Amino acid sequence: MTETTQTATHGVELTDVAAAKVRALLEQEGRDDLRLRVAVQPGGCSGLIYQLYFDERLLDGDAVRDFGGVEVVVDRMSVPYLDGATIDFADTIERQGFTIDNPNAGSSCACGGSFA
């Protein structure tokens, strides 16, 4: 009997614009072994903060989705908080950087850095 492991998936969406920006950043780093990790951690003035960073690890319980060669990883504890969230990239005068539109956030702080 062989044991197969199946990696869980998650409900986070990555827009084409955000995926292109991630690809460009990875090319700048010269690395093809990194994934975009999205997590929710306690903190901020509203209770929870988002974390987005590149990670080479794949941990037990991680949920993974591929977006045209860009893997997005969410840890098991963050999956319910991020289900249905969309990650985009804005490059305007008003805002530059990755944004997260999360339907699970009941409220957020004035600076937009944390949510509840």
Tab-separated table of C-alpha atoms in Angstrom, residues 20-109:
chain	number	residue	atom	x	y	z
A	20	ALA	CA	2.745	39.477	-12.989
A	21	LYS	CA	4.251	41.640	-10.215
A	22	VAL	CA	5.156	38.535	-8.173
A	23	ARG	CA	6.810	36.982	-11.256
A	24	ALA	CA	8.785	40.194	-11.846
A	25	LEU	CA	9.950	40.306	-8.216
A	26	LEU	CA	11.013	36.657	-8.333
A	27	GLU	CA	12.953	37.292	-11.556
A	28	GLN	CA	14.722	40.219	-9.853
A	29	GLU	CA	15.672	37.889	-6.993
A	30	GLY	CA	16.893	35.270	-9.460
A	31	ARG	CA	15.010	32.565	-7.569
A	32	ASP	CA	12.524	30.033	-8.883
A	33	ASP	CA	12.084	28.124	-5.611
A	34	LEU	CA	10.002	30.763	-3.793
A	35	ARG	CA	6.252	30.942	-3.216
A	36	LEU	CA	4.091	33.862	-2.130
A	37	ARG	CA	2.968	33.118	1.423
A	38	VAL	CA	-0.128	34.894	2.746
A	39	ALA	CA	-0.911	34.699	6.439
A	40	VAL	CA	-3.019	36.289	9.139
A	41	GLN	CA	-1.346	37.021	12.474
A	42	PRO	CA	-2.554	38.601	15.728
A	43	GLY	CA	-1.645	42.273	15.910
A	44	GLY	CA	-2.482	45.740	14.718
A	45	CYS	CA	-5.062	48.074	16.186
A	46	SER	CA	-7.995	45.986	14.911
A	47	GLY	CA	-6.739	42.596	16.077
A	48	LEU	CA	-5.329	40.860	12.972
A	49	ILE	CA	-2.720	41.805	10.387
A	50	TYR	CA	-1.859	40.397	6.969
A	51	GLN	CA	1.572	39.096	6.125
A	52	LEU	CA	2.766	38.661	2.531
A	53	TYR	CA	6.258	37.369	1.919
A	54	PHE	CA	8.269	34.980	-0.214
A	55	ASP	CA	8.917	31.592	1.331
A	56	GLU	CA	10.845	28.583	0.092
A	57	ARG	CA	9.252	26.270	2.663
A	58	LEU	CA	6.095	24.237	2.332
A	59	LEU	CA	4.867	23.375	5.819
A	60	ASP	CA	2.561	20.615	7.004
A	61	GLY	CA	-1.044	21.741	6.571
A	62	ASP	CA	-0.285	24.476	4.022
A	63	ALA	CA	-2.875	25.077	1.324
A	64	VAL	CA	-1.489	25.862	-2.145
A	65	ARG	CA	-2.893	27.251	-5.401
A	66	ASP	CA	-1.043	27.944	-8.617
A	67	PHE	CA	-1.722	31.083	-10.629
A	68	GLY	CA	0.109	30.713	-13.932
A	69	GLY	CA	3.341	29.566	-12.321
A	70	VAL	CA	3.006	31.664	-9.166
A	71	GLU	CA	2.267	29.495	-6.150
A	72	VAL	CA	0.284	31.130	-3.356
A	73	VAL	CA	0.557	29.365	0.014
A	74	VAL	CA	-1.738	29.861	3.012
A	75	ASP	CA	-1.141	28.174	6.356
A	76	ARG	CA	-3.893	26.023	7.859
A	77	MET	CA	-4.829	28.552	10.567
A	78	SER	CA	-5.145	31.470	8.107
A	79	VAL	CA	-7.307	29.669	5.502
A	80	PRO	CA	-10.704	30.487	7.124
A	81	TYR	CA	-9.781	34.167	7.594
A	82	LEU	CA	-8.705	34.525	3.951
A	83	ASP	CA	-11.359	32.465	2.153
A	84	GLY	CA	-12.676	34.558	-0.740
A	85	ALA	CA	-9.979	37.250	-0.396
A	86	THR	CA	-8.453	38.764	-3.538
A	87	ILE	CA	-4.847	39.925	-3.720
A	88	ASP	CA	-4.173	42.664	-6.256
A	89	PHE	CA	-1.331	45.050	-7.019
A	90	ALA	CA	-1.919	48.782	-7.326
A	91	ASP	CA	0.523	51.213	-8.907
A	92	THR	CA	-1.114	54.627	-8.797
A	93	ILE	CA	-0.338	58.016	-7.283
A	94	GLU	CA	-2.674	57.224	-4.382
A	95	ARG	CA	-1.429	53.713	-3.669
A	96	GLN	CA	1.412	51.418	-4.600
A	97	GLY	CA	1.773	47.857	-3.431
A	98	PHE	CA	-0.185	44.710	-2.867
A	99	THR	CA	-3.755	45.077	-1.640
A	100	ILE	CA	-6.066	42.505	-0.093
A	101	ASP	CA	-9.832	42.723	-0.513
A	102	ASN	CA	-11.168	40.386	2.166
A	103	PRO	CA	-14.916	39.781	2.513
A	104	ASN	CA	-14.291	38.219	5.958
A	105	ALA	CA	-12.997	41.477	7.462
A	106	GLY	CA	-15.836	42.938	9.513
A	107	SER	CA	-13.906	46.094	10.284
A	108	SER	CA	-10.467	47.554	9.646
A	109	CYS	CA	-8.331	50.291	11.130
